[in-house]
Amino acid sequence: MRRNWPARLGSPPSRMITGVPAHVDGRMLAISEAAGARLVNRDRMWHYTEGMINHSPIWPDHGIRVLAAPSSMWFDANGRRLANPGVPSYDTLGTLELIMRTGHDYSWFVLNKRIIDKEFMLSGSEQNPELTRKDLIGYLASRLFNSTPPPVKAFMDRGPDFVIASSLPTLVAGMNRLTGANLINADDLHRQIALRDSQVDNPFTKDTQIMGIRNSLAYSGDSLARTVALHKILDSAAGPLIAIRMNIVTRKTLGGLQTDLSGRVLGANGSPIPGLYAAGEVAGFGGGGVHGYRASEGTFLGGCLFSGRQAGRSAAREGA
Ligand SMILES: Cc1cc2nc3c(=O)[nH]c(=O)nc-3n(C[C@H](O)[C@H](O)[C@H](O)COP(=O)(O)OP(=O)(O)OC[C@H]3O[C@@H](n4cnc5c(N)ncnc54)[C@H](O)[C@@H]3O)c2cc1C
């Protein structure tokens, strides 16, 4: 990832956490290239900007991505609210650009308990026991009754990136203690949150995040199970306050081995290398292939399966 980091994003982050197991290391790309395969778009890659260090890691530097709905406020390492598209889950690559421009490799979510209870989902099968058990009722019940989902609660109790406090000055002291840098100013953070909160009462606000929350709430699916009712972050009844240091979590390359439509890997001269096939992420289908560079969340698996079918059929046809 570091070697192929896109030039438009400046230097790679000095610290990243990892969204895939250690064996997902891209090794086959180099092996295939050495065998004559053509590797394209190697600077296209996908990183999440809402990554938390796993309190119980399954692999080294295990990072968990938060799929958050729109209510948490997002600040850079200096405590300045992110500009557009700095709203949780809006635009992963756009937010990565915003964060990299700050010269720091992390940012902050500031929210409260009422928001985390309803809006936080964690990526990864072990973080979603109800979904992996196909217990949709259990899943919906935990969302509808606004109790903290157990995997989220475990992060609140043990997550190394979490600061929880009943007042903003205490929260800020904890944030500065966590990073060891005195970058967050309590008065300034209070000013920005209070300004946002003041717009909750303004039906014509131009605060784009509040407009986004209202958009979400207009959709019954989101308002039922995903987006918390609009309220003031500093409302003590919604507390305690929570700050989460969000790290950059690497997930995948969107470049890869160039193939034809049958999954046959192309060599440097553009013709297929006999007997060599590629499908899925290694062939750039983990998002970047059929769906474009800024592919929508959740569309990655489909392209992997589709290209696997193509490559498999073609290999069978050719008796490879
Ligand atoms: C935590 C997480 C959440 C995700 N969530 C989503 C989502 O919600 N929606 C979505 O669309 N996508 C999601 N993705 C992305 C999607 O899961 C992957 O893009 C997709 O599974 C990649 O499939 P693949 O077959 O290309 O690679 P893989 O599934 O990684 O398969 C590669 C296989 O090759 C094996 N292998 C490696 N080296 C060798 C070797 N030398 N010899 C033999 N075997 C080898 C590996 O063990 C592995 O089984 C997520 C990914 C992660 C990590």
GROMACS .gro file of C-alpha atoms and ligand atoms in nm:
model
  373
    1MET     CA    1   0.000   0.000   0.000
    2ARG     CA    2   0.271   0.246   0.098
    3ARG     CA    3   0.481   0.167  -0.209
    4ASN     CA    4   0.189   0.234  -0.444
    5TRP     CA    5   0.035   0.525  -0.250
    6PRO     CA    6  -0.144   0.769  -0.491
    7ALA     CA    7   0.061   1.083  -0.559
    8ARG     CA    8  -0.249   1.308  -0.529
    9LEU     CA    9  -0.274   1.213  -0.159
   10GLY     CA   10   0.081   1.321  -0.071
   11SER     CA   11   0.281   1.095   0.160
   12PRO     CA   12   0.123   0.777   0.293
   13PRO     CA   13   0.003   0.784   0.655
   14SER     CA   14   0.281   0.699   0.898
   15ARG     CA   15   0.035   0.482   1.088
   16MET     CA   16  -0.243   0.267   0.943
   17ILE     CA   17  -0.435  -0.020   1.092
   18THR     CA   18  -0.532  -0.327   0.895
   19GLY     CA   19  -0.877  -0.424   0.774
   20VAL     CA   20  -0.780  -0.769   0.644
   21PRO     CA   21  -0.598  -1.070   0.789
   22ALA     CA   22  -0.221  -1.089   0.753
   23HIS     CA   23  -0.240  -1.352   0.480
   24VAL     CA   24  -0.419  -1.103   0.254
   25ASP     CA   25  -0.086  -0.953   0.152
   26GLY     CA   26  -0.100  -0.901  -0.225
   27ARG     CA   27   0.181  -1.149  -0.273
   28MET     CA   28   0.026  -1.309  -0.581
   29LEU     CA   29   0.031  -0.973  -0.762
   30ALA     CA   30   0.410  -0.961  -0.757
   31ILE     CA   31   0.439  -1.332  -0.839
   32SER     CA   32   0.209  -1.289  -1.141
   33GLU     CA   33   0.393  -0.977  -1.252
   34ALA     CA   34   0.722  -1.166  -1.241
   35ALA     CA   35   0.558  -1.428  -1.464
   36GLY     CA   36   0.484  -1.157  -1.723
   37ALA     CA   37   0.135  -1.038  -1.620
   38ARG     CA   38   0.032  -0.676  -1.670
   39LEU     CA   39  -0.047  -0.496  -1.346
   40VAL     CA   40  -0.267  -0.186  -1.384
   41ASN     CA   41  -0.398   0.097  -1.166
   42ARG     CA   42  -0.179  -0.001  -0.875
   43ASP     CA   43  -0.228   0.338  -0.709
   44ARG     CA   44  -0.603   0.281  -0.681
   45MET     CA   45  -0.678   0.159  -0.335
   46TRP     CA   46  -0.951   0.164  -0.075
   47HIS     CA   47  -0.902   0.275   0.283
   48TYR     CA   48  -1.162   0.357   0.542
   49THR     CA   49  -1.122   0.666   0.755
   50GLU     CA   50  -1.340   0.543   1.042
   51GLY     CA   51  -1.112   0.269   1.174
   52MET     CA   52  -1.086   0.170   1.540
   53ILE     CA   53  -0.815  -0.050   1.689
   54ASN     CA   54  -0.976  -0.382   1.779
   55HIS     CA   55  -0.969  -0.439   2.157
   56SER     CA   56  -0.946  -0.815   2.086
   57PRO     CA   57  -0.739  -0.842   1.768
   58ILE     CA   58  -0.770  -1.148   1.546
   59TRP     CA   59  -0.477  -1.044   1.326
   60PRO     CA   60  -0.189  -0.797   1.378
   61ASP     CA   61  -0.298  -0.429   1.390
   62HIS     CA   62  -0.656  -0.544   1.347
   63GLY     CA   63  -0.874  -0.245   1.262
   64ILE     CA   64  -1.253  -0.241   1.270
   65ARG     CA   65  -1.440  -0.010   1.041
   66VAL     CA   66  -1.740   0.174   1.179
   67LEU     CA   67  -2.039   0.202   0.948
   68ALA     CA   68  -2.195   0.502   1.111
   69ALA     CA   69  -2.510   0.692   1.022
   70PRO     CA   70  -2.487   1.070   0.982
   71SER     CA   71  -2.514   1.219   1.332
   72SER     CA   72  -2.161   1.201   1.478
   73MET     CA   73  -1.958   1.520   1.436
   74TRP     CA   74  -1.628   1.468   1.261
   75PHE     CA   75  -1.319   1.671   1.352
   76ASP     CA   76  -0.961   1.663   1.229
   77ALA     CA   77  -0.666   1.601   1.461
   78ASN     CA   78  -0.651   1.973   1.539
   79GLY     CA   79  -1.015   1.978   1.646
   80ARG     CA   80  -1.153   2.151   1.336
   81ARG     CA   81  -1.481   2.021   1.199
   82LEU     CA   82  -1.431   1.844   0.866
   83ALA     CA   83  -1.568   2.024   0.563
   84ASN     CA   84  -1.786   1.842   0.310
   85PRO     CA   85  -1.794   1.544   0.253
   86GLY     CA   86  -1.688   1.492   0.615
   87VAL     CA   87  -2.008   1.327   0.730
   88PRO     CA   88  -1.986   0.963   0.846
   89SER     CA   89  -2.027   0.710   0.564
   90TYR     CA   90  -2.075   0.971   0.289
   91ASP     CA   91  -1.757   0.939   0.084
   92THR     CA   92  -1.466   0.724   0.197
   93LEU     CA   93  -1.210   0.839  -0.059
   94GLY     CA   94  -1.319   1.204  -0.032
   95THR     CA   95  -1.277   1.199   0.347
   96LEU     CA   96  -0.938   1.032   0.308
   97GLU     CA   97  -0.827   1.329   0.097
   98LEU     CA   98  -0.956   1.575   0.359
   99ILE     CA   99  -0.773   1.396   0.641
  100MET     CA  100  -0.446   1.353   0.453
  101ARG     CA  101  -0.443   1.731   0.387
  102THR     CA  102  -0.428   1.796   0.762
  103GLY     CA  103  -0.085   1.632   0.789
  104HIS     CA  104  -0.217   1.391   1.054
  105ASP     CA  105  -0.322   1.031   1.003
  106TYR     CA  106  -0.624   1.025   1.232
  107SER     CA  107  -0.939   1.223   1.303
  108TRP     CA  108  -1.207   1.233   1.574
  109PHE     CA  109  -1.573   1.143   1.595
  110VAL     CA  110  -1.753   1.334   1.871
  111LEU     CA  111  -2.096   1.203   1.964
  112ASN     CA  112  -2.300   1.090   2.262
  113LYS     CA  113  -2.445   0.765   2.393
  114ARG     CA  114  -2.780   0.821   2.225
  115ILE     CA  115  -2.607   0.836   1.886
  116ILE     CA  116  -2.377   0.537   1.936
  117ASP     CA  117  -2.667   0.321   2.054
  118LYS     CA  118  -2.865   0.360   1.734
  119GLU     CA  119  -2.615   0.454   1.467
  120PHE     CA  120  -2.304   0.240   1.510
  121MET     CA  121  -2.257  -0.079   1.311
  122LEU     CA  122  -1.920  -0.249   1.303
  123SER     CA  123  -1.781  -0.421   0.996
  124GLY     CA  124  -1.671  -0.783   1.019
  125SER     CA  125  -1.857  -1.108   1.073
  126GLU     CA  126  -1.748  -1.148   1.438
  127GLN     CA  127  -1.891  -0.802   1.513
  128ASN     CA  128  -2.237  -0.892   1.384
  129PRO     CA  129  -2.351  -1.203   1.567
  130GLU     CA  130  -2.721  -1.140   1.493
  131LEU     CA  131  -2.658  -1.105   1.121
  132THR     CA  132  -2.429  -1.408   1.098
  133ARG     CA  133  -2.690  -1.610   1.291
  134LYS     CA  134  -2.952  -1.465   1.053
  135ASP     CA  135  -3.140  -1.339   1.358
  136LEU     CA  136  -3.306  -1.041   1.194
  137ILE     CA  137  -3.556  -0.997   1.477
  138GLY     CA  138  -3.277  -0.983   1.736
  139TYR     CA  139  -3.093  -0.731   1.519
  140LEU     CA  140  -3.395  -0.507   1.471
  141ALA     CA  141  -3.494  -0.534   1.839
  142SER     CA  142  -3.153  -0.412   1.954
  143ARG     CA  143  -3.181  -0.116   1.715
  144LEU     CA  144  -3.543  -0.028   1.785
  145PHE     CA  145  -3.508  -0.025   2.161
  146ASN     CA  146  -3.193   0.185   2.145
  147SER     CA  147  -2.988  -0.038   2.372
  148THR     CA  148  -2.615  -0.045   2.307
  149PRO     CA  149  -2.536  -0.349   2.086
  150PRO     CA  150  -2.297  -0.579   2.280
  151PRO     CA  151  -2.009  -0.553   2.023
  152VAL     CA  152  -2.033  -0.171   2.042
  153LYS     CA  153  -2.050  -0.183   2.423
  154ALA     CA  154  -1.730  -0.393   2.425
  155PHE     CA  155  -1.556  -0.112   2.235
  156MET     CA  156  -1.692   0.149   2.476
  157ASP     CA  157  -1.552  -0.053   2.766
  158ARG     CA  158  -1.221  -0.164   2.615
  159GLY     CA  159  -1.159   0.016   2.285
  160PRO     CA  160  -0.818   0.185   2.296
  161ASP     CA  161  -0.948   0.477   2.085
  162PHE     CA  162  -1.241   0.564   2.310
  163VAL     CA  163  -1.280   0.856   2.550
  164ILE     CA  164  -1.606   0.881   2.744
  165ALA     CA  165  -1.689   1.167   2.979
  166SER     CA  166  -1.984   1.349   3.128
  167SER     CA  167  -1.852   1.697   3.042
  168LEU     CA  168  -1.679   1.845   2.741
  169PRO     CA  169  -1.368   1.973   2.925
  170THR     CA  170  -1.310   1.624   3.069
  171LEU     CA  171  -1.366   1.472   2.726
  172VAL     CA  172  -1.110   1.705   2.568
  173ALA     CA  173  -0.857   1.632   2.843
  174GLY     CA  174  -0.900   1.261   2.765
  175MET     CA  175  -0.859   1.319   2.390
  176ASN     CA  176  -0.534   1.509   2.443
  177ARG     CA  177  -0.413   1.244   2.685
  178LEU     CA  178  -0.485   0.967   2.435
  179THR     CA  179  -0.278   1.119   2.156
  180GLY     CA  180  -0.012   1.270   2.383
  181ALA     CA  181  -0.048   1.592   2.184
  182ASN     CA  182  -0.224   1.901   2.310
  183LEU     CA  183  -0.400   1.971   1.983
  184ILE     CA  184  -0.762   2.004   2.092
  185ASN     CA  185  -0.879   2.326   2.251
  186ALA     CA  186  -1.184   2.277   2.475
  187ASP     CA  187  -1.334   2.624   2.412
  188ASP     CA  188  -1.298   2.591   2.038
  189LEU     CA  189  -1.451   2.243   2.030
  190HIS     CA  190  -1.737   2.367   2.247
  191ARG     CA  191  -1.796   2.663   2.014
  192GLN     CA  192  -1.825   2.434   1.709
  193ILE     CA  193  -2.054   2.181   1.875
  194ALA     CA  194  -2.275   2.455   2.023
  195LEU     CA  195  -2.300   2.618   1.681
  196ARG     CA  196  -2.412   2.289   1.528
  197ASP     CA  197  -2.653   2.229   1.815
  198SER     CA  198  -2.807   2.575   1.769
  199GLN     CA  199  -2.906   2.472   1.416
  200VAL     CA  200  -3.120   2.183   1.541
  201ASP     CA  201  -3.391   2.442   1.612
  202ASN     CA  202  -3.357   2.604   1.270
  203PRO     CA  203  -3.583   2.437   1.013
  204PHE     CA  204  -3.406   2.623   0.731
  205THR     CA  205  -3.049   2.556   0.843
  206LYS     CA  206  -2.772   2.537   0.586
  207ASP     CA  207  -2.562   2.311   0.812
  208THR     CA  208  -2.517   2.035   0.558
  209GLN     CA  209  -2.479   1.763   0.821
  210ILE     CA  210  -2.811   1.854   0.983
  211MET     CA  211  -2.971   1.867   0.639
  212GLY     CA  212  -2.827   1.517   0.582
  213ILE     CA  213  -2.970   1.388   0.911
  214ARG     CA  214  -3.313   1.522   0.815
  215ASN     CA  215  -3.277   1.352   0.475
  216SER     CA  216  -3.199   1.022   0.643
  217LEU     CA  217  -3.491   1.056   0.883
  218ALA     CA  218  -3.726   1.116   0.591
  219TYR     CA  219  -3.666   0.753   0.489
  220SER     CA  220  -3.861   0.524   0.718
  221GLY     CA  221  -3.606   0.238   0.704
  222ASP     CA  222  -3.329   0.466   0.830
  223SER     CA  223  -3.540   0.648   1.088
  224LEU     CA  224  -3.663   0.315   1.227
  225ALA     CA  225  -3.334   0.132   1.263
  226ARG     CA  226  -3.040   0.348   1.166
  227THR     CA  227  -3.060   0.724   1.228
  228VAL     CA  228  -3.127   0.872   1.569
  229ALA     CA  229  -3.384   1.152   1.607
  230LEU     CA  230  -3.223   1.493   1.560
  231HIS     CA  231  -3.109   1.630   1.895
  232LYS     CA  232  -2.836   1.843   2.050
  233ILE     CA  233  -2.507   1.664   2.106
  234LEU     CA  234  -2.453   1.859   2.429
  235ASP     CA  235  -2.798   1.764   2.566
  236SER     CA  236  -2.703   1.601   2.897
  237ALA     CA  237  -3.000   1.360   2.875
  238ALA     CA  238  -2.835   1.206   2.564
  239GLY     CA  239  -2.497   1.159   2.732
  240PRO     CA  240  -2.235   1.077   2.829
  241LEU     CA  241  -2.021   1.235   2.560
  242ILE     CA  242  -1.797   1.011   2.352
  243ALA     CA  243  -1.488   1.089   2.143
  244ILE     CA  244  -1.334   0.822   1.922
  245ARG     CA  245  -0.997   0.852   1.754
  246MET     CA  246  -1.056   0.729   1.402
  247ASN     CA  247  -0.757   0.572   1.228
  248ILE     CA  248  -0.705   0.493   0.865
  249VAL     CA  249  -0.784   0.129   0.809
  250THR     CA  250  -0.647  -0.026   0.492
  251ARG     CA  251  -0.875  -0.262   0.309
  252LYS     CA  252  -0.767  -0.337  -0.047
  253THR     CA  253  -0.616  -0.248  -0.378
  254LEU     CA  254  -0.856  -0.164  -0.656
  255GLY     CA  255  -0.591  -0.214  -0.918
  256GLY     CA  256  -0.466  -0.556  -1.015
  257LEU     CA  257  -0.399  -0.801  -1.292
  258GLN     CA  258  -0.549  -0.694  -1.621
  259THR     CA  259  -0.768  -0.963  -1.772
  260ASP     CA  260  -0.993  -1.003  -2.073
  261LEU     CA  261  -1.364  -1.065  -2.024
  262SER     CA  262  -1.298  -1.436  -1.974
  263GLY     CA  263  -1.067  -1.377  -1.678
  264ARG     CA  264  -0.753  -1.461  -1.876
  265VAL     CA  265  -0.459  -1.257  -1.748
  266LEU     CA  266  -0.301  -1.032  -2.012
  267GLY     CA  267   0.072  -1.004  -2.052
  268ALA     CA  268   0.279  -0.694  -2.124
  269ASN     CA  269   0.203  -0.721  -2.498
  270GLY     CA  270  -0.174  -0.736  -2.432
  271SER     CA  271  -0.228  -1.101  -2.526
  272PRO     CA  272  -0.344  -1.366  -2.273
  273ILE     CA  273  -0.082  -1.562  -2.082
  274PRO     CA  274  -0.171  -1.929  -2.141
  275GLY     CA  275  -0.314  -2.100  -1.833
  276LEU     CA  276  -0.316  -1.790  -1.609
  277TYR     CA  277  -0.654  -1.665  -1.483
  278ALA     CA  278  -0.750  -1.403  -1.228
  279ALA     CA  279  -1.077  -1.321  -1.054
  280GLY     CA  280  -1.197  -1.109  -0.764
  281GLU     CA  281  -0.986  -0.850  -0.586
  282VAL     CA  282  -0.658  -0.957  -0.743
  283ALA     CA  283  -0.811  -0.868  -1.081
  284GLY     CA  284  -0.934  -0.530  -0.957
  285PHE     CA  285  -1.290  -0.648  -0.900
  286GLY     CA  286  -1.294  -0.564  -0.531
  287GLY     CA  287  -1.477  -0.243  -0.622
  288GLY     CA  288  -1.267  -0.083  -0.889
  289GLY     CA  289  -1.355  -0.318  -1.173
  290VAL     CA  290  -1.712  -0.302  -1.294
  291HIS     CA  291  -1.831  -0.035  -1.052
  292GLY     CA  292  -1.571   0.236  -1.098
  293TYR     CA  293  -1.309   0.384  -0.869
  294ARG     CA  294  -1.554   0.535  -0.619
  295ALA     CA  295  -1.774   0.227  -0.615
  296SER     CA  296  -2.069   0.216  -0.379
  297GLU     CA  297  -2.032   0.029  -0.051
  298GLY     CA  298  -2.150  -0.330  -0.064
  299THR     CA  299  -2.104  -0.373  -0.438
  300PHE     CA  300  -1.762  -0.536  -0.415
  301LEU     CA  301  -1.854  -0.894  -0.355
  302GLY     CA  302  -2.079  -0.913  -0.662
  303GLY     CA  303  -1.796  -0.827  -0.903
  304CYS     CA  304  -1.569  -1.082  -0.732
  305LEU     CA  305  -1.827  -1.358  -0.774
  306PHE     CA  306  -1.906  -1.259  -1.131
  307SER     CA  307  -1.542  -1.251  -1.241
  308GLY     CA  308  -1.486  -1.585  -1.065
  309ARG     CA  309  -1.765  -1.739  -1.267
  310GLN     CA  310  -1.624  -1.598  -1.589
  311ALA     CA  311  -1.272  -1.720  -1.514
  312GLY     CA  312  -1.395  -2.063  -1.402
  313ARG     CA  313  -1.606  -2.114  -1.713
  314SER     CA  314  -1.326  -2.001  -1.936
  315ALA     CA  315  -1.071  -2.228  -1.765
  316ALA     CA  316  -1.311  -2.523  -1.799
  317ARG     CA  317  -1.370  -2.441  -2.166
  318GLU     CA  318  -1.002  -2.428  -2.239
  319GLY     CA  319  -0.927  -2.736  -2.030
  320ALA     CA  320  -0.680  -2.543  -1.818
  321LIG     C1  321  -1.415  -0.705   0.704
  321LIG     C2  322  -1.457  -0.697   0.559
  321LIG     C3  323  -1.587  -0.655   0.530
  321LIG     C4  324  -1.628  -0.648   0.398
  321LIG     N1  325  -1.757  -0.611   0.373
  321LIG     C5  326  -1.803  -0.615   0.246
  321LIG     C6  327  -1.940  -0.587   0.218
  321LIG     O1  328  -2.021  -0.561   0.309
  321LIG     N2  329  -1.983  -0.591   0.090
  321LIG     C7  330  -1.898  -0.621  -0.014
  321LIG     O2  331  -1.942  -0.624  -0.129
  321LIG     N3  332  -1.767  -0.647   0.009
  321LIG     C8  333  -1.718  -0.645   0.136
  321LIG     N4  334  -1.585  -0.673   0.161
  321LIG     C9  335  -1.499  -0.701   0.046
  321LIG    C10  336  -1.518  -0.843  -0.008
  321LIG     O3  337  -1.545  -0.931   0.099
  321LIG    C11  338  -1.390  -0.886  -0.081
  321LIG     O4  339  -1.363  -0.792  -0.183
  321LIG    C12  340  -1.407  -1.024  -0.143
  321LIG     O5  341  -1.441  -1.120  -0.046
  321LIG    C13  342  -1.278  -1.066  -0.214
  321LIG     O6  343  -1.298  -1.194  -0.270
  321LIG     P1  344  -1.180  -1.269  -0.342
  321LIG     O7  345  -1.233  -1.404  -0.378
  321LIG     O8  346  -1.124  -1.186  -0.452
  321LIG     O9  347  -1.062  -1.280  -0.235
  321LIG     P2  348  -1.060  -1.359  -0.097
  321LIG    O10  349  -1.199  -1.378  -0.042
  321LIG    O11  350  -0.957  -1.289  -0.013
  321LIG    O12  351  -1.009  -1.503  -0.140
  321LIG    C14  352  -0.874  -1.528  -0.169
  321LIG    C15  353  -0.846  -1.671  -0.125
  321LIG    O13  354  -0.719  -1.712  -0.173
  321LIG    C16  355  -0.655  -1.785  -0.071
  321LIG     N5  356  -0.510  -1.779  -0.097
  321LIG    C17  357  -0.426  -1.673  -0.083
  321LIG     N6  358  -0.301  -1.710  -0.120
  321LIG    C18  359  -0.308  -1.839  -0.160
  321LIG    C19  360  -0.211  -1.932  -0.210
  321LIG     N7  361  -0.083  -1.897  -0.228
  321LIG     N8  362  -0.254  -2.056  -0.240
  321LIG    C20  363  -0.385  -2.092  -0.226
  321LIG     N9  364  -0.480  -2.008  -0.178
  321LIG    C21  365  -0.441  -1.883  -0.146
  321LIG    C22  366  -0.696  -1.714   0.058
  321LIG    O14  367  -0.681  -1.799   0.169
  321LIG    C23  368  -0.845  -1.685   0.027
  321LIG    O15  369  -0.929  -1.790   0.063
  321LIG    C24  370  -1.539  -0.680   0.292
  321LIG    C25  371  -1.408  -0.720   0.321
  321LIG    C26  372  -1.367  -0.728   0.454
  321LIG    C27  373  -1.227  -0.775   0.483
   0.00000   0.00000   0.00000
